[in-house]
Short mmCIF file of C-alpha atoms and ligand atoms in Angstrom, two decimals:
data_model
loop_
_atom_site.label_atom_id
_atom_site.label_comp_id
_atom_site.label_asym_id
_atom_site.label_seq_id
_atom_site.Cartn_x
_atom_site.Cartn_y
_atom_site.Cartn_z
CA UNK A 1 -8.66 -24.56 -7.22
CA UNK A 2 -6.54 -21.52 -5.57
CA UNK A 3 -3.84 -20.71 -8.00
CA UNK A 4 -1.48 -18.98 -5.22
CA UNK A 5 1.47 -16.41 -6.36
CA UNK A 6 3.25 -15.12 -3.76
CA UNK A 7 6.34 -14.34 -4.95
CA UNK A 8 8.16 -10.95 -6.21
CA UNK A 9 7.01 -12.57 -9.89
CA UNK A 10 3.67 -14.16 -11.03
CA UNK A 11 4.87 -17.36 -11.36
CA UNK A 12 4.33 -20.02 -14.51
CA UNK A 13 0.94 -21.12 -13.59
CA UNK A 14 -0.85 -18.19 -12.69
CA UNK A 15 0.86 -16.38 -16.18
CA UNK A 16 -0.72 -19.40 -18.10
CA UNK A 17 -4.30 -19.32 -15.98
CA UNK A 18 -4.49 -15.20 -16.29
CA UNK A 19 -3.37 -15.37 -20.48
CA UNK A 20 -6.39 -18.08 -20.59
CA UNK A 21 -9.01 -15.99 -19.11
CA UNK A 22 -7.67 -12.93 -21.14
CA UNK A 23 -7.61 -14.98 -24.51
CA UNK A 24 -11.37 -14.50 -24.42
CA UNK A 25 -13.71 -11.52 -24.90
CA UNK A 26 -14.22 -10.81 -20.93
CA UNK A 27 -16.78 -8.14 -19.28
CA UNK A 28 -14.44 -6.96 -16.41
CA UNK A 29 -14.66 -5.49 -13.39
CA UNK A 30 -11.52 -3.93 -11.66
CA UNK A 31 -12.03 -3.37 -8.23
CA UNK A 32 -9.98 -1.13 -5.22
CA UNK A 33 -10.62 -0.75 -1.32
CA UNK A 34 -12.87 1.73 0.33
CA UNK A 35 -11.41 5.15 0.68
CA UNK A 36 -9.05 4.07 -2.19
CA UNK A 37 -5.50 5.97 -2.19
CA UNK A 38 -3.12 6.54 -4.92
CA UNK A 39 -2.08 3.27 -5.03
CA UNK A 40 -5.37 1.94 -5.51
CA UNK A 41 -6.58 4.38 -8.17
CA UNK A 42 -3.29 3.95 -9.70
CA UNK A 43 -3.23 0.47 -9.91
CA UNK A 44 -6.92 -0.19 -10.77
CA UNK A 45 -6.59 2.64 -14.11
CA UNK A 46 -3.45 1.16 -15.02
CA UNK A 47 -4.51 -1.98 -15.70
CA UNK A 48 -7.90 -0.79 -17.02
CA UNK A 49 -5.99 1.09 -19.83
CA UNK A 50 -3.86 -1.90 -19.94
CA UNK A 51 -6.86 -3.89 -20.88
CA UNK A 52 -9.22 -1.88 -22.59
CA UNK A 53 -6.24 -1.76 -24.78
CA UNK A 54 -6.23 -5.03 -25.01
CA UNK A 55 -9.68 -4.97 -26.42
CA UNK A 56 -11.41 -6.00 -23.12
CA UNK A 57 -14.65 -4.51 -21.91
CA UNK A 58 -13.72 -2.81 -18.59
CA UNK A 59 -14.11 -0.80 -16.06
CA UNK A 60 -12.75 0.25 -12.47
CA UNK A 61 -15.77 0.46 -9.57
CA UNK A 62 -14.50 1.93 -6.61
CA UNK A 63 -16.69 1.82 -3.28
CA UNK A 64 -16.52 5.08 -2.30
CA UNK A 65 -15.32 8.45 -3.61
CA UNK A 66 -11.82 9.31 -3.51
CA UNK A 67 -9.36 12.32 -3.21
CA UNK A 68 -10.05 15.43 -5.70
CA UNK A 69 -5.57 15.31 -5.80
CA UNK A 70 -6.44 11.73 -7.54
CA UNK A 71 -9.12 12.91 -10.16
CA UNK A 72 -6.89 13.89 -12.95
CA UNK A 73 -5.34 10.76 -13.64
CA UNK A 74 -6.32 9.35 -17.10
CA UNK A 75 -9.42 7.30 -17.35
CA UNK A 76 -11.02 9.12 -13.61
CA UNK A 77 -14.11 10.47 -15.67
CA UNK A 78 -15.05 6.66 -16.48
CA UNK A 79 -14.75 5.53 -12.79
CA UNK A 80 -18.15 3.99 -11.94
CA UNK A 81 -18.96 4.91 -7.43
CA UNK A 82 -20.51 2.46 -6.07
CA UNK A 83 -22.21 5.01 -3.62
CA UNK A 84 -23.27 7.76 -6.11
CA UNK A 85 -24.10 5.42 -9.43
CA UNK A 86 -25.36 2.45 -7.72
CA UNK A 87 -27.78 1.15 -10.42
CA UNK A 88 -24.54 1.20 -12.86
CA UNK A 89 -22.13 -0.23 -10.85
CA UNK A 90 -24.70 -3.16 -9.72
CA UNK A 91 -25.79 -3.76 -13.47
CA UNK A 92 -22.01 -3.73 -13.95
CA UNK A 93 -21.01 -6.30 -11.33
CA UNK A 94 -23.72 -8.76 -12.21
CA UNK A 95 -23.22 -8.85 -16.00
CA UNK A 96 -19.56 -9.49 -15.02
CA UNK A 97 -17.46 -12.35 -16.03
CA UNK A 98 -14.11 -11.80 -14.45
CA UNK A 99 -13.31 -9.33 -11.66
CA UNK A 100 -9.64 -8.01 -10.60
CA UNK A 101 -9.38 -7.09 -6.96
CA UNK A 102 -6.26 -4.58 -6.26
CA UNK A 103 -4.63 -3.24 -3.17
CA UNK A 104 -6.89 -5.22 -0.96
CA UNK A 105 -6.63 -8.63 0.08
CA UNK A 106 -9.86 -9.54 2.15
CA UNK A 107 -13.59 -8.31 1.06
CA UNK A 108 -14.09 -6.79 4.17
CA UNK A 109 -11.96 -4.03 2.64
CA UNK A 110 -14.91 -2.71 -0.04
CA UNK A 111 -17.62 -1.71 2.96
CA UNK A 112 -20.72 -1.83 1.05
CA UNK A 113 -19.74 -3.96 -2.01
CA UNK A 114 -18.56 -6.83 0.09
CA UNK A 115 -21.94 -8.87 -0.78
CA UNK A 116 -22.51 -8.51 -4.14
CA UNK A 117 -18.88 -9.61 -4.62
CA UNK A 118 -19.70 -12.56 -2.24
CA UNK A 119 -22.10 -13.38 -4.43
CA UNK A 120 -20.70 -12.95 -7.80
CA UNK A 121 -20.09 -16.09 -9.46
CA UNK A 122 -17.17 -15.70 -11.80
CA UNK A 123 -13.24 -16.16 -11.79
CA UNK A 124 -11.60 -13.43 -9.09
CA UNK A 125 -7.89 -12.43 -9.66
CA UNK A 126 -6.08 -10.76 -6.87
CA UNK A 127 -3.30 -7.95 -7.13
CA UNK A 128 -1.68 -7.54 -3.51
CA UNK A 129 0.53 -6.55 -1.30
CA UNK A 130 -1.05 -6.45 2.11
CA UNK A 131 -0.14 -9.08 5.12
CA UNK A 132 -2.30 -12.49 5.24
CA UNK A 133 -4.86 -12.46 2.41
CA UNK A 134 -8.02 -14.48 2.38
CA UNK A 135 -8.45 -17.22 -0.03
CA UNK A 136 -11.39 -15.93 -1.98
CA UNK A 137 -9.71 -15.08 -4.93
CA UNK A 138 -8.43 -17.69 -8.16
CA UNK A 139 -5.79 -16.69 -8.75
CA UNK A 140 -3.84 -14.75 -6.45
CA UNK A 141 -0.71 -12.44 -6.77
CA UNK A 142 -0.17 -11.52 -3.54
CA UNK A 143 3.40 -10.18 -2.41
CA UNK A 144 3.58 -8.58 0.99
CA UNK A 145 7.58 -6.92 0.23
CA UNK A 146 6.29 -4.96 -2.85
CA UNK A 147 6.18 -1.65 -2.46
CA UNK A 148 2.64 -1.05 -4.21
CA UNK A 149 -0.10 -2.44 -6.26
CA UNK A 150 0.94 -0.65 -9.18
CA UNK A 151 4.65 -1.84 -8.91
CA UNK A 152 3.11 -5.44 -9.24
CA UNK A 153 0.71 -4.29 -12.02
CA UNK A 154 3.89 -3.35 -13.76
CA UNK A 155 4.70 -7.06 -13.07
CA UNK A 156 1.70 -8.52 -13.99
CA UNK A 157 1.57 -6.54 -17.43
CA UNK A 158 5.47 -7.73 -18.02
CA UNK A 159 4.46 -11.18 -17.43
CA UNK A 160 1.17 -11.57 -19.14
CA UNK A 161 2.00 -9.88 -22.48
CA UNK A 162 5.68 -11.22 -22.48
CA UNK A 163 7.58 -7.63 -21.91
CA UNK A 164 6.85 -3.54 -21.13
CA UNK A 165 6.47 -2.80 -24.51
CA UNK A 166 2.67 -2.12 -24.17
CA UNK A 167 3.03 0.41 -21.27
CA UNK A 168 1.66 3.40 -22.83
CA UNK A 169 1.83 6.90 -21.53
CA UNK A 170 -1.09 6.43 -19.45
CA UNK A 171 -0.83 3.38 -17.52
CA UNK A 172 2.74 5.22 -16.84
CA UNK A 173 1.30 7.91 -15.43
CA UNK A 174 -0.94 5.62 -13.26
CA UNK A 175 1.44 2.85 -11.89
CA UNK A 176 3.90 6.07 -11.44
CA UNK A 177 1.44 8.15 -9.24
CA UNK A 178 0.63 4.56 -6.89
CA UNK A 179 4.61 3.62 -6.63
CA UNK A 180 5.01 7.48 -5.49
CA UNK A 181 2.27 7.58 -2.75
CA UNK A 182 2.74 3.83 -1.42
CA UNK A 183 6.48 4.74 -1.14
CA UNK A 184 6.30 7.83 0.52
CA UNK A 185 8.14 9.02 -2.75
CA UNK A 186 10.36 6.40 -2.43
CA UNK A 187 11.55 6.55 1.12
CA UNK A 188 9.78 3.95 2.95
CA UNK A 189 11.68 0.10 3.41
CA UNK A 190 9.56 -1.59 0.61
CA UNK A 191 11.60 0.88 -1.83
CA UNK A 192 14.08 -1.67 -3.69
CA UNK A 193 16.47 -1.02 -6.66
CA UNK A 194 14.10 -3.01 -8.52
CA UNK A 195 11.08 -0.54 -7.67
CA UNK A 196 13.53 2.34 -9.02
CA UNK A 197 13.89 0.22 -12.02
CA UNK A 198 10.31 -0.29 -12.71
CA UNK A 199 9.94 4.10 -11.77
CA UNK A 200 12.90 4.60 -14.18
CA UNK A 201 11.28 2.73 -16.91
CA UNK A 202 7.89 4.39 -16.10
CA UNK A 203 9.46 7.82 -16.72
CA UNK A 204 10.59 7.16 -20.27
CA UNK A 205 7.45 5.79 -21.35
CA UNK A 206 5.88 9.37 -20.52
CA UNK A 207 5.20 8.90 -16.66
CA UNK A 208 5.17 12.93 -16.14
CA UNK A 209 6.71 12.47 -12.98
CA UNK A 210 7.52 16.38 -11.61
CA UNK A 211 4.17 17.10 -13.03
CA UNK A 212 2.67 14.00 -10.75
CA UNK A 213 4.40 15.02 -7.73
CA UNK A 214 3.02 18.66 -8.09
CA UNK A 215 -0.90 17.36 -8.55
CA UNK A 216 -0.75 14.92 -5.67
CA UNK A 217 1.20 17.01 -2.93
CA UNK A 218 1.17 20.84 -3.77
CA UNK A 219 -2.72 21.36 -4.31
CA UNK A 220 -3.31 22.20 -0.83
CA UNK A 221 -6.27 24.47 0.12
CA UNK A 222 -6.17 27.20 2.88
CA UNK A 223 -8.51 25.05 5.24
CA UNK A 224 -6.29 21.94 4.75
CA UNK A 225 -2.93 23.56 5.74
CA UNK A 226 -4.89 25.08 9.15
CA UNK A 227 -6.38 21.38 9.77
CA UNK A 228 -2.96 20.09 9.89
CA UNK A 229 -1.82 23.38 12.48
CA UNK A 230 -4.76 21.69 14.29
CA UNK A 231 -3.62 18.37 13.97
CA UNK A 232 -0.16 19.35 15.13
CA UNK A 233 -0.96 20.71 18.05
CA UNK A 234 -3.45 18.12 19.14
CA UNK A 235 -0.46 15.89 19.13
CA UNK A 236 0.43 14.09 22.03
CA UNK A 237 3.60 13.09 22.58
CA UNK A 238 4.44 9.98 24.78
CA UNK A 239 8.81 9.48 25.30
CA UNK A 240 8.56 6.74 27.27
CA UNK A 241 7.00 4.69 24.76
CA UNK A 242 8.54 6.62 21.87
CA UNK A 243 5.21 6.92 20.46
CA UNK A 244 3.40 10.32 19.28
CA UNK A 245 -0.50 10.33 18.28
CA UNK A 246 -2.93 12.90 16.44
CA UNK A 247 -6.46 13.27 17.38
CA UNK A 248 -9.06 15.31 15.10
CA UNK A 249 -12.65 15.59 16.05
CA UNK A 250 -15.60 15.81 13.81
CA UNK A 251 -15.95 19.52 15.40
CA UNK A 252 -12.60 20.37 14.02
CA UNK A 253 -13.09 18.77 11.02
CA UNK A 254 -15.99 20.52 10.06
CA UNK A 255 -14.43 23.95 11.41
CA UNK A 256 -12.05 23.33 8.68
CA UNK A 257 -14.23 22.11 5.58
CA UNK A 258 -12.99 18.98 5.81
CA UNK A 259 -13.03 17.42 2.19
CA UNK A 260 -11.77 13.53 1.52
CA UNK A 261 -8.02 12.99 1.35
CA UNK A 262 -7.75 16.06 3.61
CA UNK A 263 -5.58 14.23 6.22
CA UNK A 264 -3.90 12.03 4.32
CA UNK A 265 0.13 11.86 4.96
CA UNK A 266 -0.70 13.61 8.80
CA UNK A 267 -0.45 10.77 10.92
CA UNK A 268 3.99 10.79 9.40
CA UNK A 269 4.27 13.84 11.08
CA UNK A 270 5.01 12.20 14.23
CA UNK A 271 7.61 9.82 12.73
CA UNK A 272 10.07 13.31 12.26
CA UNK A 273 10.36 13.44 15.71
CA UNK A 274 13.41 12.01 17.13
CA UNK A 275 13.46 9.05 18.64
CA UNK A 276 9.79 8.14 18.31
CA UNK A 277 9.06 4.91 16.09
CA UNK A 278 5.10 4.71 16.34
CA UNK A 279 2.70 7.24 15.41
CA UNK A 280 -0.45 7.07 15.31
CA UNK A 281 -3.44 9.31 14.26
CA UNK A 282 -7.45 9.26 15.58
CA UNK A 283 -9.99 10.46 13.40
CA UNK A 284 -13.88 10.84 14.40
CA UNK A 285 -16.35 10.01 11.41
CA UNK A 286 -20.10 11.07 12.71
CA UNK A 287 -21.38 9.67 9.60
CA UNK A 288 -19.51 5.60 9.95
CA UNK A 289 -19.90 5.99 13.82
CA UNK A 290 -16.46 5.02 13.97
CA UNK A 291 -12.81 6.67 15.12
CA UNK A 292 -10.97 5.47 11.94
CA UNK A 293 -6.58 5.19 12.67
CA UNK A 294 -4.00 5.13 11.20
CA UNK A 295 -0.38 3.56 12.39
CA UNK A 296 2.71 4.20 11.14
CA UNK A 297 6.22 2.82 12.24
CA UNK A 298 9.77 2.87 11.91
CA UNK A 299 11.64 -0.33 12.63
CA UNK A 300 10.87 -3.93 13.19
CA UNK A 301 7.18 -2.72 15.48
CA UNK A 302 4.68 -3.99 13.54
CA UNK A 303 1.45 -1.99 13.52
CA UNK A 304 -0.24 -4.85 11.08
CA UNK A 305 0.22 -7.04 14.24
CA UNK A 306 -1.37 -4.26 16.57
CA UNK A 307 -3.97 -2.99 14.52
CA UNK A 308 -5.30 -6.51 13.81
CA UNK A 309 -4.92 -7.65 17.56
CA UNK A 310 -6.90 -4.45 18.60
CA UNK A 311 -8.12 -2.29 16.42
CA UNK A 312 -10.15 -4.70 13.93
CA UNK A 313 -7.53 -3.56 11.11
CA UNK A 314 -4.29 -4.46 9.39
CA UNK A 315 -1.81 -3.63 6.65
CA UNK A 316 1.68 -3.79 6.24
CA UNK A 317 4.63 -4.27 9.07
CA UNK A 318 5.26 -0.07 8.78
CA UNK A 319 1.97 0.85 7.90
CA UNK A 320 -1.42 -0.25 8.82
CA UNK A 321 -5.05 0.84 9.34
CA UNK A 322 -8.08 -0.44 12.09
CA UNK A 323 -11.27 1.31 13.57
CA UNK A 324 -12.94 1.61 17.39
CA UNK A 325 -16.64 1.88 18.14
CA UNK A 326 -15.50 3.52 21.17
CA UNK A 327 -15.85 7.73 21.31
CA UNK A 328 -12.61 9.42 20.66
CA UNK A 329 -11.70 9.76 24.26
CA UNK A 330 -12.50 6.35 25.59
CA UNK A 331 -10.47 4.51 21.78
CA UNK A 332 -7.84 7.26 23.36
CA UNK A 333 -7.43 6.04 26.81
CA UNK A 334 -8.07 2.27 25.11
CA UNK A 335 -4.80 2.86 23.05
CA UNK A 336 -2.51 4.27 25.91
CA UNK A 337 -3.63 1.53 28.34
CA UNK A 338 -1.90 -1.05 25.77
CA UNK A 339 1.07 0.83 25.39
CA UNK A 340 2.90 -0.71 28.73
CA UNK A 341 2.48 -4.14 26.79
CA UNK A 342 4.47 -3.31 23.90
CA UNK A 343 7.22 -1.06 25.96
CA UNK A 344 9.82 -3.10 25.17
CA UNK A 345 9.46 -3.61 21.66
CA UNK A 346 9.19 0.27 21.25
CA UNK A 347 12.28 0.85 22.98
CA UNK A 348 14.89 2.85 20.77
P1 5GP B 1 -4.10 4.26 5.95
O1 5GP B 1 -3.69 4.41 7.36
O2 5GP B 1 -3.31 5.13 5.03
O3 5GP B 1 -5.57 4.33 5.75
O4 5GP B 1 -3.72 2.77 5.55
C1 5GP B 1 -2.44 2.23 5.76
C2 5GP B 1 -2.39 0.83 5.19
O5 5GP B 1 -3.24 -0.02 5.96
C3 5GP B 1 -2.91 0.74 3.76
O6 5GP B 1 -2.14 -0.19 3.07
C4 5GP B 1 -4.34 0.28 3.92
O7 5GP B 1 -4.76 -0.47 2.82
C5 5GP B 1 -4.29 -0.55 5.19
N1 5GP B 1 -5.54 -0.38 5.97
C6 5GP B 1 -6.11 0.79 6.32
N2 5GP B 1 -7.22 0.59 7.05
C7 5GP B 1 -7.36 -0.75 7.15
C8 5GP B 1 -8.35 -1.59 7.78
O8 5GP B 1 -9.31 -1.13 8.40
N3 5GP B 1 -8.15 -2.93 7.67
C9 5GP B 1 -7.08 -3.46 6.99
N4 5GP B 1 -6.97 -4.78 6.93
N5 5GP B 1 -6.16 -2.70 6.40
C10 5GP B 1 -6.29 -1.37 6.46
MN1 MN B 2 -1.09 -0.16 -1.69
#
């Protein structure tokens, strides 16, 4: 049986069926999506310290590497890659008896780890807050107006142990960093008064939050700041549709030392323009054979809807991802030939 949550708060059932599970000695596996963000390494070492805490024998597998403006969050060192420490993270997934799958909502998200979680046998509890999960997990807190992962983890935690008391300095620090990046430092439309609570309450139990700000967004190298000049003046901007896309090619990439997390936050840049409300960035990986995008928007367009429909992807209403087998230029031409379709829902 599905035990299905899908509300701001776990509700009674789920709080019952997780406190069950949790009453026992567990071996547990935590797991994020591919190319995991702040939100997802946030959310996964938050409630690993949460639990470890607990007494639980844990530990967060993530599929691929992530961002070096990530790595100093507590508990990074004891992150087990499924790419580089394969044997471990296998030996760790099969000896399992209860994984937690956060910020995803479909096992298509984890790339290479999608069949060994197929295949793994044991209870699955899902943290989310993307658009139409699959039903594979069960029990499921899924809530697509939450700003983040971690802002539910927060919730989760609350529920299960009956208050925030047990929020130490560290899962602060975590669920803080997540809230921050999934927010667009609290800017975006999923930003309640309630998220500002749960930040407010994060900050006086230690949540360093200047300090976080500083390691996520000023470490920029040299190479990084000229990839975005690139970036910005690859941009094509198209008024009638009030759109405004990015393309970077593996040949610029490389000319720049491209290093994971590198263009993370560039595809926003076209949302400061005035009067455009869809932005949208092309990136060529040689290695995945794929242009992987990213859409942003302001307003009621929803670029879950159009990354799903045509770019094999999804997300959020305001923020969404997909991929093309195409080459840069033809997923290029692709995207502008679909524009006239959505012309009047991008009008100002
Ligand atoms: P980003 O563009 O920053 O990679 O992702 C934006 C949002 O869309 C994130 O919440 C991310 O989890 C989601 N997303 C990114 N790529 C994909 C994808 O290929 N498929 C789906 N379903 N969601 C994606
Ligand atoms: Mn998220």
């Amino acid at each position: 049986m599905v035990l299905n949550c899908i509300f701001g708060a776990m509700n009674f059932e789920t709080i019952v069926a997780v406190r069950k599970l949790l009453a026992k000695p567990q071996k547990i596996v935590i797991v994020p999506h591919k190319n995991p963000d702040g939100d997802a390494i946030g959310s996964t070492l938050g409630l690993w310290h949460y639990l470890k805490k607990m007494g639980q024998d844990a530990v967060v597998v993530v599929p691929n590497d992530y961002p070096k403006f990530l790595k100093w969050m507590p508990g990074s060192g004891d992150i087990l890659n499924f790419e580089r420490e394969n044997a471990q993270a296998r030996s760790k997934i099969n000896g399992a008896t209860l994984i937690f799958t956060l910020d995803f909502n479909h096992l298509g998200r984890i790339g290479q780890m999608e069949k060994i979680l197929e295949e793994a046998n044991v209870p699955f509890v899902m943290i989310d807050h993307h658009q139409a999960p699959s039903e594979y997990a069960d029990i499921m807190y899924s809530d697509v107006n939450m700003s983040s992962t971690c802002e539910m983890v927060y919730n989760f935690i609350e529920a299960v142990d009956g208050g925030t008391d047990g929020i130490t300095t560290e899962i602060a620090n975590c669920l803080y960093t997540g809230i921050m990046t999934d927010t667009g430092s609290f800017k975006f439309r999923s930003t309640t008064g309630r998220t500002h609570r749960v930040v407010a309450d994060l900050i006086d139990k230690g949540a360093e939050n200047t300090e976080i700000h500083h390691r996520v967004y000023d470490t920029n190298t040299p190479a990084r700041l000229h990839l975005l000049g690139c970036a910005l003046k690859n941009m094509v901007i198209l008024e009638k549709y009030s759109t405004a896309y990015i393309t970077l090619s593996q040949e610029e990439l490389d000319a720049h030392d491209f290093q994971k997390g590198d263009t993370e936050g560039f595809v926003n840049y076209g949302l400061t323009l005035e009067g455009i409300r869809f932005a949208v960035i092309f990136i060529e990986n040689h290695e995945e054979g794929i242009i992987k995008i990213s859409f942003r928007s302001i307003g009621d367009f929803s670029v879950n809807e159009f990354a799903r429909k045509h770019f094999e992807g999804g997300g959020h209403n305001n923020a969404a991802g997909g991929r093309s087998s195409l080459s840069l230029t033809e997923t290029v031409a692709r995207f502008e030939s679909l524009l006239p379709n959505y012309q009047e829902l991008l009008k100002p």
